[in-house]
Short mmCIF file of C-alpha atoms in Angstrom, two decimals:
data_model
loop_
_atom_site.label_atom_id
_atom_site.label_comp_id
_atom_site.label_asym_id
_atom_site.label_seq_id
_atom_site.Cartn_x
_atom_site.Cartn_y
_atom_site.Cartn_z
CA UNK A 1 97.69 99.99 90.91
CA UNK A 2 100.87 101.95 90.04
CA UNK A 3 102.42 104.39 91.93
CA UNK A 4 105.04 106.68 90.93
CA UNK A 5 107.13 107.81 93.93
CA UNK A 6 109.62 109.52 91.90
CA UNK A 7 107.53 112.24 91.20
CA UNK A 8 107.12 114.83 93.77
CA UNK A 9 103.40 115.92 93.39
CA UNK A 10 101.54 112.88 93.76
CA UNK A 11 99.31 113.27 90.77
CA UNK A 12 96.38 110.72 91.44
CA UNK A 13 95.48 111.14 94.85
CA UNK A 14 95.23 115.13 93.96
CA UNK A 15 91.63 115.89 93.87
CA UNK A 16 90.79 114.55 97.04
CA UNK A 17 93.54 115.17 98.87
CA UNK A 18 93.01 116.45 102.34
CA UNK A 19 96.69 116.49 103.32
CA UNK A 20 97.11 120.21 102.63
CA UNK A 21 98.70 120.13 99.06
CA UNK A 22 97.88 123.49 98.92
CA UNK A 23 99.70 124.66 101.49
CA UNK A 24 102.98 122.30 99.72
CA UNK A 25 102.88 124.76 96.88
CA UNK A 26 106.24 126.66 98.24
CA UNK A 27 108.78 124.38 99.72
CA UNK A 28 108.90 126.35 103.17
CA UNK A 29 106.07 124.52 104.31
CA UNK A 30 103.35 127.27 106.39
CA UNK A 31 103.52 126.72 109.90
CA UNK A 32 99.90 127.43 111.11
CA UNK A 33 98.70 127.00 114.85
CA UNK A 34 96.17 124.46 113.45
CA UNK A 35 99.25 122.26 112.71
CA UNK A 36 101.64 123.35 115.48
CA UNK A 37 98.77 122.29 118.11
CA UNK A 38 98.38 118.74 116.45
CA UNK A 39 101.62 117.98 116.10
CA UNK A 40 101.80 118.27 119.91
CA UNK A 41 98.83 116.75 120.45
CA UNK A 42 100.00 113.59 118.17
CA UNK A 43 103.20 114.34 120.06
CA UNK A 44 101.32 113.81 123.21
CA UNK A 45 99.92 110.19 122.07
CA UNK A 46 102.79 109.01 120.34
CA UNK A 47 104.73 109.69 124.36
CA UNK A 48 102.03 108.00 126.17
CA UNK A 49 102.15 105.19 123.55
CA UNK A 50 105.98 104.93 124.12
CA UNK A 51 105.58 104.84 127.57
CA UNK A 52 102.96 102.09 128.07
CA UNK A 53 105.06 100.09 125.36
CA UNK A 54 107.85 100.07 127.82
CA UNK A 55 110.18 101.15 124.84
CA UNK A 56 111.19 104.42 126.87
CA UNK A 57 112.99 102.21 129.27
CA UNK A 58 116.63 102.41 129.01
CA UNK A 59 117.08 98.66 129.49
CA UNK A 60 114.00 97.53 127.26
CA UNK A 61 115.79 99.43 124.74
CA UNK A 62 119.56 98.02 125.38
CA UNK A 63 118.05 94.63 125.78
CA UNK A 64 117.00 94.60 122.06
CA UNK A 65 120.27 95.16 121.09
CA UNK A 66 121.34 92.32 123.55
CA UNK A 67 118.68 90.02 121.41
CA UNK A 68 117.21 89.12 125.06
CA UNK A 69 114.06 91.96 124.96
CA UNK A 70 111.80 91.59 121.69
CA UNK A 71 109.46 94.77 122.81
CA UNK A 72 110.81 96.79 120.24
CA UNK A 73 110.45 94.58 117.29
CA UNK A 74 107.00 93.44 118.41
CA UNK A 75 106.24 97.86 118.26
CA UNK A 76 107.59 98.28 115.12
CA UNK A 77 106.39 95.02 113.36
CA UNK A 78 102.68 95.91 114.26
CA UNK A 79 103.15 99.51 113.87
CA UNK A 80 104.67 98.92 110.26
CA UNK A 81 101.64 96.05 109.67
CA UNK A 82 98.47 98.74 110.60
CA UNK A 83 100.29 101.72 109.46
CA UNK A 84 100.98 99.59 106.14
CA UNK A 85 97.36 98.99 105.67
CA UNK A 86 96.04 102.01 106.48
CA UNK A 87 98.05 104.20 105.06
CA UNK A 88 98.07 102.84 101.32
CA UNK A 89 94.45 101.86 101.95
CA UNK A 90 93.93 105.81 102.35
CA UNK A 91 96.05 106.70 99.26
CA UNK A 92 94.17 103.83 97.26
CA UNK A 93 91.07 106.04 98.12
CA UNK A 94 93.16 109.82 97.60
CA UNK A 95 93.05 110.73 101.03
CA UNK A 96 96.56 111.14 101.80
CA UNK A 97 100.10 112.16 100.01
CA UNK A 98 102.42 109.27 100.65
CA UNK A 99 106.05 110.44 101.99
CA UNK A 100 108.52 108.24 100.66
CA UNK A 101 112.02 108.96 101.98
CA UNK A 102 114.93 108.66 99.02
CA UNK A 103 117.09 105.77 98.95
CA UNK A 104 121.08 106.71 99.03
CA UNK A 105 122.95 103.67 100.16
CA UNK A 106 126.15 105.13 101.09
CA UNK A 107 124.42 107.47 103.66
CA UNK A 108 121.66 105.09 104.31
CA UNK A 109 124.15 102.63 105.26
CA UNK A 110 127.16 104.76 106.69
CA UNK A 111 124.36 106.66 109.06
CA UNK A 112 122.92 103.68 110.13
CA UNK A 113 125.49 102.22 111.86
CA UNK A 114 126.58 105.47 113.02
CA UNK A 115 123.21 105.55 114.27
CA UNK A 116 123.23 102.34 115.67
CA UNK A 117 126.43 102.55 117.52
CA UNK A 118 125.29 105.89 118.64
CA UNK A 119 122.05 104.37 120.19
CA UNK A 120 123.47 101.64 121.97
CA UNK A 121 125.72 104.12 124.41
CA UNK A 122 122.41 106.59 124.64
CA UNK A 123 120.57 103.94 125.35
CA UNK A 124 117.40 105.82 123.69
CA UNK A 125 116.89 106.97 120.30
CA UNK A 126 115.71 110.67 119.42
CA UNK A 127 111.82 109.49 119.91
CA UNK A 128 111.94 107.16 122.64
CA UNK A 129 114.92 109.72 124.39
CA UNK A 130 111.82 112.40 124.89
CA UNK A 131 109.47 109.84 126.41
CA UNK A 132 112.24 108.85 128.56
CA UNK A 133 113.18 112.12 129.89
CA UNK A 134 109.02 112.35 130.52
CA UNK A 135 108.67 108.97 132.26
CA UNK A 136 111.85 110.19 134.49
CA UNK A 137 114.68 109.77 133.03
CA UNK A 138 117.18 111.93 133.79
CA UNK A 139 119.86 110.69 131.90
CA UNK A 140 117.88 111.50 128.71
CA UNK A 141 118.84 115.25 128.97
CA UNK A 142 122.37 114.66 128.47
CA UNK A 143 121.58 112.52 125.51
CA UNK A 144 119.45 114.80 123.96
CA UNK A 145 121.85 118.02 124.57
CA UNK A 146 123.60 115.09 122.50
CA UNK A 147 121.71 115.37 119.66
CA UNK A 148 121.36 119.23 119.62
CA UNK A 149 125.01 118.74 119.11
CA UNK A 150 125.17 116.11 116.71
CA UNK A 151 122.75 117.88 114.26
CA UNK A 152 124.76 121.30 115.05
CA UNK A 153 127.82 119.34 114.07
CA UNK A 154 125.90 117.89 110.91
CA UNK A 155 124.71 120.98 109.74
CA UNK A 156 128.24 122.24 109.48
CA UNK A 157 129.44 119.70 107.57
CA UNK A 158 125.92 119.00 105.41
CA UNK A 159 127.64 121.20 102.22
CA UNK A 160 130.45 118.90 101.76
CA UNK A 161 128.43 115.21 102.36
CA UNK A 162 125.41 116.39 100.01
CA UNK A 163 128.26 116.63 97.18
CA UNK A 164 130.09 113.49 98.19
CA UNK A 165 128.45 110.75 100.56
CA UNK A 166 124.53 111.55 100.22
CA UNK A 167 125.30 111.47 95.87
CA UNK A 168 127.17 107.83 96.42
CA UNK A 169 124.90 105.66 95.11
CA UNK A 170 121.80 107.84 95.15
CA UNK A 171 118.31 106.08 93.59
CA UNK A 172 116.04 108.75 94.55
CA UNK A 173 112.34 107.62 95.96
CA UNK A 174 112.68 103.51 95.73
CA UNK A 175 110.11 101.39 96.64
CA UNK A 176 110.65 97.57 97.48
CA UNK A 177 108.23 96.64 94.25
CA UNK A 178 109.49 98.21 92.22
CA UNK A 179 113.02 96.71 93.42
CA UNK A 180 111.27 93.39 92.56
CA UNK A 181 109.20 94.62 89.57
CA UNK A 182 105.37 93.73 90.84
CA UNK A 183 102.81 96.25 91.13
CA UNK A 184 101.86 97.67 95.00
CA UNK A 185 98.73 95.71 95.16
CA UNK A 186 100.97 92.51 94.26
CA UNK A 187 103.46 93.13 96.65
CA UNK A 188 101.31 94.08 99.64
CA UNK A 189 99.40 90.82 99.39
CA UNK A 190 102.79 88.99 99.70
CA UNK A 191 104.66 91.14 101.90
CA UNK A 192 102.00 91.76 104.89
CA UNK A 193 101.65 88.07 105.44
CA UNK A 194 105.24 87.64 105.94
CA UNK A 195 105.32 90.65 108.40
CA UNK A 196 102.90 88.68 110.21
CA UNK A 197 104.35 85.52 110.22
CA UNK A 198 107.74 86.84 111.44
CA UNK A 199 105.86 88.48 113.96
CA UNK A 200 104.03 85.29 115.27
CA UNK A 201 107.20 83.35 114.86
CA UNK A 202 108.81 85.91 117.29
CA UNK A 203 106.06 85.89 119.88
CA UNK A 204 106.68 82.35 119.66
CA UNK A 205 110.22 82.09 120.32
CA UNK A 206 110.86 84.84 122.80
CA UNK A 207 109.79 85.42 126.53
CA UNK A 208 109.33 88.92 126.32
CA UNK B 1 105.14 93.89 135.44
CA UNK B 2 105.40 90.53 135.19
CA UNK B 3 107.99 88.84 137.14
CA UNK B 4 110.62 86.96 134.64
CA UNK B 5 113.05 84.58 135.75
CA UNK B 6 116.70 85.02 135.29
CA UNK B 7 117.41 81.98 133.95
CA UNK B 8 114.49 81.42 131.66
CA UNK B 9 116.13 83.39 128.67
CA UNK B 10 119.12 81.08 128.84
CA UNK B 11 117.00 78.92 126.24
CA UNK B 12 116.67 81.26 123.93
CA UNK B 13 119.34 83.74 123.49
CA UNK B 14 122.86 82.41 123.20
CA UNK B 15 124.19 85.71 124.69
CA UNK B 16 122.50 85.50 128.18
CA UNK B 17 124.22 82.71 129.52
CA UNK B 18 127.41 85.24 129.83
CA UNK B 19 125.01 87.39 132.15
CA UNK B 20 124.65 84.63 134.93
CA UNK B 21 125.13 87.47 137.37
CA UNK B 22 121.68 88.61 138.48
CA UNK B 23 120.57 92.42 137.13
CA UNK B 24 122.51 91.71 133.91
CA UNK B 25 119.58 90.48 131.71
CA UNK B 26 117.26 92.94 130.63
CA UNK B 27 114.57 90.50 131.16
CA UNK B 28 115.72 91.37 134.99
CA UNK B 29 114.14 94.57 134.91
CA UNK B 30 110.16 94.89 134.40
CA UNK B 31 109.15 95.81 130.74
CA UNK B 32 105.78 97.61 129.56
CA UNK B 33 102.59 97.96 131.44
CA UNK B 34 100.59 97.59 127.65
CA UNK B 35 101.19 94.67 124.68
CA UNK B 36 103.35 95.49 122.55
CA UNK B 37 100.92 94.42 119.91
CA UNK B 38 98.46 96.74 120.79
CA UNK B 39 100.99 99.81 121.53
CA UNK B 40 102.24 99.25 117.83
CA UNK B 41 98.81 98.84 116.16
CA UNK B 42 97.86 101.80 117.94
CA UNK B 43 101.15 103.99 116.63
CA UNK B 44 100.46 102.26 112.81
CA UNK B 45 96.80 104.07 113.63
CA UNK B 46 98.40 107.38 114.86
CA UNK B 47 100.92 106.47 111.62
CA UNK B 48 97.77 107.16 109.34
CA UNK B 49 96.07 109.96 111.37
CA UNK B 50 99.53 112.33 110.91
CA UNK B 51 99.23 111.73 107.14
CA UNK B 52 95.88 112.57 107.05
CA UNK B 53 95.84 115.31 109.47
CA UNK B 54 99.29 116.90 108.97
CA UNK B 55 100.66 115.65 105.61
CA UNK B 56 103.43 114.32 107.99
CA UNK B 57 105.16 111.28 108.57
CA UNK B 58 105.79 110.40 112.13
CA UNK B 59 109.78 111.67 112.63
CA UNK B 60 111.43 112.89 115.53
CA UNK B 61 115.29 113.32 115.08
CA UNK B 62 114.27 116.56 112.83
CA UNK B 63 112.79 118.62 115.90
CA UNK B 64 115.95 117.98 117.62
CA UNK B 65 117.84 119.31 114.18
CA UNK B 66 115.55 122.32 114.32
CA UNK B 67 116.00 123.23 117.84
CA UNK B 68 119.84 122.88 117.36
CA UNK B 69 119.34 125.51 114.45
CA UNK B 70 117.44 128.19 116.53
CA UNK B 71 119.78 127.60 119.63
CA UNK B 72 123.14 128.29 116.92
CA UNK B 73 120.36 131.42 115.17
CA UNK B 74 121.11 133.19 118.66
CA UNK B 75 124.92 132.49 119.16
CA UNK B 76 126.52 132.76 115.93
CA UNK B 77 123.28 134.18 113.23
CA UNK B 78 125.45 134.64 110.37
CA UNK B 79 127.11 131.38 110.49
CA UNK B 80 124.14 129.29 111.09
CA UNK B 81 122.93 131.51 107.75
CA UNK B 82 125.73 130.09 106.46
CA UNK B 83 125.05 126.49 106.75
CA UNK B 84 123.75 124.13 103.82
CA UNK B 85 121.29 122.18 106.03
CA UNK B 86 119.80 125.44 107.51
CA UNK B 87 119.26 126.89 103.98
CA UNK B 88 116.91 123.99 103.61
CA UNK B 89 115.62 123.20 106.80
CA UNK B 90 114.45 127.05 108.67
CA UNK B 91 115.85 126.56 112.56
CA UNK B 92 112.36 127.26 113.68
CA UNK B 93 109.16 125.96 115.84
CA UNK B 94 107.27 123.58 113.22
CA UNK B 95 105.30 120.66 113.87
CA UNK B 96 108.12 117.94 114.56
CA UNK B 97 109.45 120.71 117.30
CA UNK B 98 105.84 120.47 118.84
CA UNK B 99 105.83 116.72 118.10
CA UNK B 100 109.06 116.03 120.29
CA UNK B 101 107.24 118.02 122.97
CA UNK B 102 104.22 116.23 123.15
CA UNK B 103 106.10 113.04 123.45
CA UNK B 104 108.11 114.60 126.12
CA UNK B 105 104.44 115.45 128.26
CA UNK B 106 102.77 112.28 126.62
CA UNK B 107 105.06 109.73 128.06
CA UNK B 108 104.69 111.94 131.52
CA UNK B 109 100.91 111.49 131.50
CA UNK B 110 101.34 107.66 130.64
CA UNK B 111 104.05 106.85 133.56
CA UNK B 112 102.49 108.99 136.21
CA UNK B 113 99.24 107.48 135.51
CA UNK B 114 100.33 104.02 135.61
CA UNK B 115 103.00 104.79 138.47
CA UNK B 116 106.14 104.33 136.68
CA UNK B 117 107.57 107.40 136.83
CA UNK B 118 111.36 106.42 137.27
CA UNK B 119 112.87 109.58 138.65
CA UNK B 120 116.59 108.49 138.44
CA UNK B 121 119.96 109.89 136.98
CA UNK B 122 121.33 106.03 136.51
CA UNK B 123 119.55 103.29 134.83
CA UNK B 124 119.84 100.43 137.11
CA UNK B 125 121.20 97.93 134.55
CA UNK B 126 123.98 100.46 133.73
CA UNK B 127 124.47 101.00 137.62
CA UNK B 128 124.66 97.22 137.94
CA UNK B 129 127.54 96.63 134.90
CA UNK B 130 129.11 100.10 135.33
CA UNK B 131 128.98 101.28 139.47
CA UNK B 132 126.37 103.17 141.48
CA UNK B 133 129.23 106.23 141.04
CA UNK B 134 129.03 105.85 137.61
CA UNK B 135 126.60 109.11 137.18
CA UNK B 136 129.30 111.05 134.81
CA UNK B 137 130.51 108.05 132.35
CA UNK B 138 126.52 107.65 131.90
CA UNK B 139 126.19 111.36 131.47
CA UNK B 140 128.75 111.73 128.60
CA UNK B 141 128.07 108.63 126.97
CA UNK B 142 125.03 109.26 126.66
CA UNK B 143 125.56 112.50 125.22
CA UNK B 144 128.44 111.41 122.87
CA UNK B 145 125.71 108.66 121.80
CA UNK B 146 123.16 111.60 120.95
CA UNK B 147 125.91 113.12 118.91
CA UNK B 148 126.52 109.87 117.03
CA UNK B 149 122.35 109.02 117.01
CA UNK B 150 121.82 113.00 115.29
CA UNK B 151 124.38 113.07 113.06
CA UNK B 152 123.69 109.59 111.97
CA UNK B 153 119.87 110.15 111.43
CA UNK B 154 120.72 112.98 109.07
CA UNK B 155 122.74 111.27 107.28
CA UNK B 156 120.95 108.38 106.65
CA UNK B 157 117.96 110.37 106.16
CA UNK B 158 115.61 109.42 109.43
CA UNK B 159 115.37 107.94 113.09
CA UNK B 160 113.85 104.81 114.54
CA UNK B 161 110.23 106.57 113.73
CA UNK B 162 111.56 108.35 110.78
CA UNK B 163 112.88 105.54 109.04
CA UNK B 164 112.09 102.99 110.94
CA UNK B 165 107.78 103.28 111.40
CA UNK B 166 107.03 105.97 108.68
CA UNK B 167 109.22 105.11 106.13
CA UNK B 168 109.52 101.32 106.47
CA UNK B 169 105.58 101.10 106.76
CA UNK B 170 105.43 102.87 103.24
CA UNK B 171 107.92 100.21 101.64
CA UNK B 172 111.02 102.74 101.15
CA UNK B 173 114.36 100.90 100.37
CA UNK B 174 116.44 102.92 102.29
CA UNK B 175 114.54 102.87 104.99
CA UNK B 176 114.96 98.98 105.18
CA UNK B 177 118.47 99.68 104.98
CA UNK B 178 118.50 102.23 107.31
CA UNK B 179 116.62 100.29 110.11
CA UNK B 180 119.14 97.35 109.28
CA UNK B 181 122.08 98.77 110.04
CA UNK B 182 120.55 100.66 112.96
CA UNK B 183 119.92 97.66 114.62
CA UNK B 184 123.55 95.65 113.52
CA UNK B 185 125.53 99.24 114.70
CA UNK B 186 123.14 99.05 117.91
CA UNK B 187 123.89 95.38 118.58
CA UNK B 188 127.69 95.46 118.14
CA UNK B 189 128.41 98.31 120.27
CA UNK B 190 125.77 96.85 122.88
CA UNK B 191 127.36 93.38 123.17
CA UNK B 192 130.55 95.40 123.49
CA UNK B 193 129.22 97.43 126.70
CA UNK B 194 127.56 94.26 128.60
CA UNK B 195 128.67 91.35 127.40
CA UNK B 196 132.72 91.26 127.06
#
């Protein structure tokens, strides 16, 4: 099984694809109620999710960047395992357009540590800031008037970093195969096994 | 809810033998009422049920991008016009807007439910390292942090769910990357804040 994430219409999961390819056909994606209604209702369990995970807390959150509080690796890992799974399992069968974000190392890299820094002194990041100001937070609101800014701030500069930074070193849509040069199915078989056993090897060695 | 004691991390993590003084682990403070496990199996499900449902990747730094837009639509319209991202990316209600909502009343349902609704201006480990009268440091760190954490996400393309779930589940490089250095940014400037 090949797939070709450079291109932008996914060409073999077309005739069954339920993902609403139709609607892709302009790039201002249509904003129906249909989709404005599930996104808050996926909104809705992805918060209580958040919450029960304990990843809304401020210091559940600091204390992974301490190394002391493994919560958030533990989410992610098995998130990133199922999701994994399921989600090529459902392009395997044409179900579903995959989304693969483009690989630009100087802004992957540069904005992740801005990022980074940025989440340690929040103390949430942009997803786990909402469930925080929902679980009672209140400290959340000045972080996300925060972000409002930061994007604001972004935005005005987006013109000159698409022509400098976001070009340096630009790949396009990478995948870690084909980094490697094995085929999906290959990798996958390889790959989720070692997700796991990282995973069990940190429930092993960490109290929490 | 679990009760943890302070000095059982000490075997573990290097780091937490600075933070002898009690309320200075994070392991102090109680963590989630779920597993893990089954939280993050459960979003890898939800993971699968956007794509099918929505064509969408879980993401949720965008909405806040978006909301910026329409808020800078009604102060300065021509300007915001004006502005490469905005060209690309309409300031308007779309499903990540509705997403960030949700999340917002989800993770109300979930703490008021399990009675953990916090209902506090100061995180307690901050009030323990920083003062009880810390309220306005916390305040604008926290919202020069969200400046950083926005302008960040955009440029590295995503968010902890962005790049982090949706795009590391589907094997993206940058992605990897990304969630990399968000974590080694995250960790410096943390061990800066509580343990120096």
């Amino acid at each position: 099984m090949t797939t070709r994430p450079q291109s932008r219409e996914d060409s073999r999961s077309l005739p069954l694809d339920k993902g609403g390819s139709e609607k892709d056909t302009s790039e201002q994606k249509k904003v129906s109620t249909k989709q404005l209604v599930l996104g808050a209702s996926f909104g809705v369990l992805f918060g209580f999710l958040l919450q029960k995970g304990g990843v809304a807390k401020y210091h559940v959150l600091i204390g992974s960047l301490l190394l002391e509080d493994f919560t958030v690796v533990k989410v992610m890992l098995s998130a990133i395992i199922v999701g994994s799974i399921g989600i090529f399992s459902l392009h395997a069968l044409g179900l579903v357009k995959l989304h693969i974000k483009p690989t630009r190392y100087a802004a992957n890299i540069s904005g992740g540590l801005l990022f980074g820094v940025g989440f340690a002194l929040m103390g949430y990041c942009p997803g786990t800031g909402a469930a925080a100001l929902g679980q009672g937070n209140w400290d959340a609101l000045a972080a996300i008037v925060g972000l409002m800014v930061g994007s604001y701030i972004f935005a005005e500069v987006s013109g000159g970093l698409e022509n400098t930074v976001m070009k340096w070193g630009d790949k396009g849509k990478v995948m870690l195969p084909e980094l490697v040069k094995v085929s999906l199915a290959k990798f996958l078989m390889v790959w989720i096994p070692w997700l796991m056993l990282i995973l069990f090897a940190v429930d092993r060695l960490t109290v929490r | 809810m679990k009760p943890i004691l302070t000095f059982a991390p000490a075997a573990f993590s290097p780091f937490v033998t600075l933070a002898a003084e009690p309320g200075m682990s994070s392991l102090d403070y109680p963590g989630g009422s779920w597993s893990p496990y089954v939280v993050g199996a459960l979003i890898g499900v939800l993971s699968m049920l956007t794509f099918y449902f929505s064509n969408q990747p879980l993401g949720a730094s965008t909405g806040y991008a978006r909301l910026a837009g329409m808020i800078g639509r009604i102060v300065a319209p021509k300007h915001t016009q004006s502005l490469k991202y905005y060209q690309d990316n309409e300031p308007a209600v779309d499903w990540e807007v509705m997403l960030v909502a949700g999340v917002i009343l989800g993770a109300f349902v979930a703490a008021w439910q399990g009675g953990d609704l916090s209902s506090e201006w100061l995180p307690p480990m901050w009030a323990v390292r920083f003062g009880q009268d810390s309220l306005v440091p916390r305040l604008a760190v926290a919202l020069l942090g969200g400046v950083l954490v926005a302008f960040g996400a955009r440029l590295a393309g995503g968010c902890t769910s962005g790049h982090g779930i949706s795009g590391a589940l589907q094997l993206s490089v940058g992605s990897w990357i990304a969630l990399i250095c968000f974590f080694l940014g995250g960790i410096a400037a943390a061990m800066l804040m509580y343990r120096t």
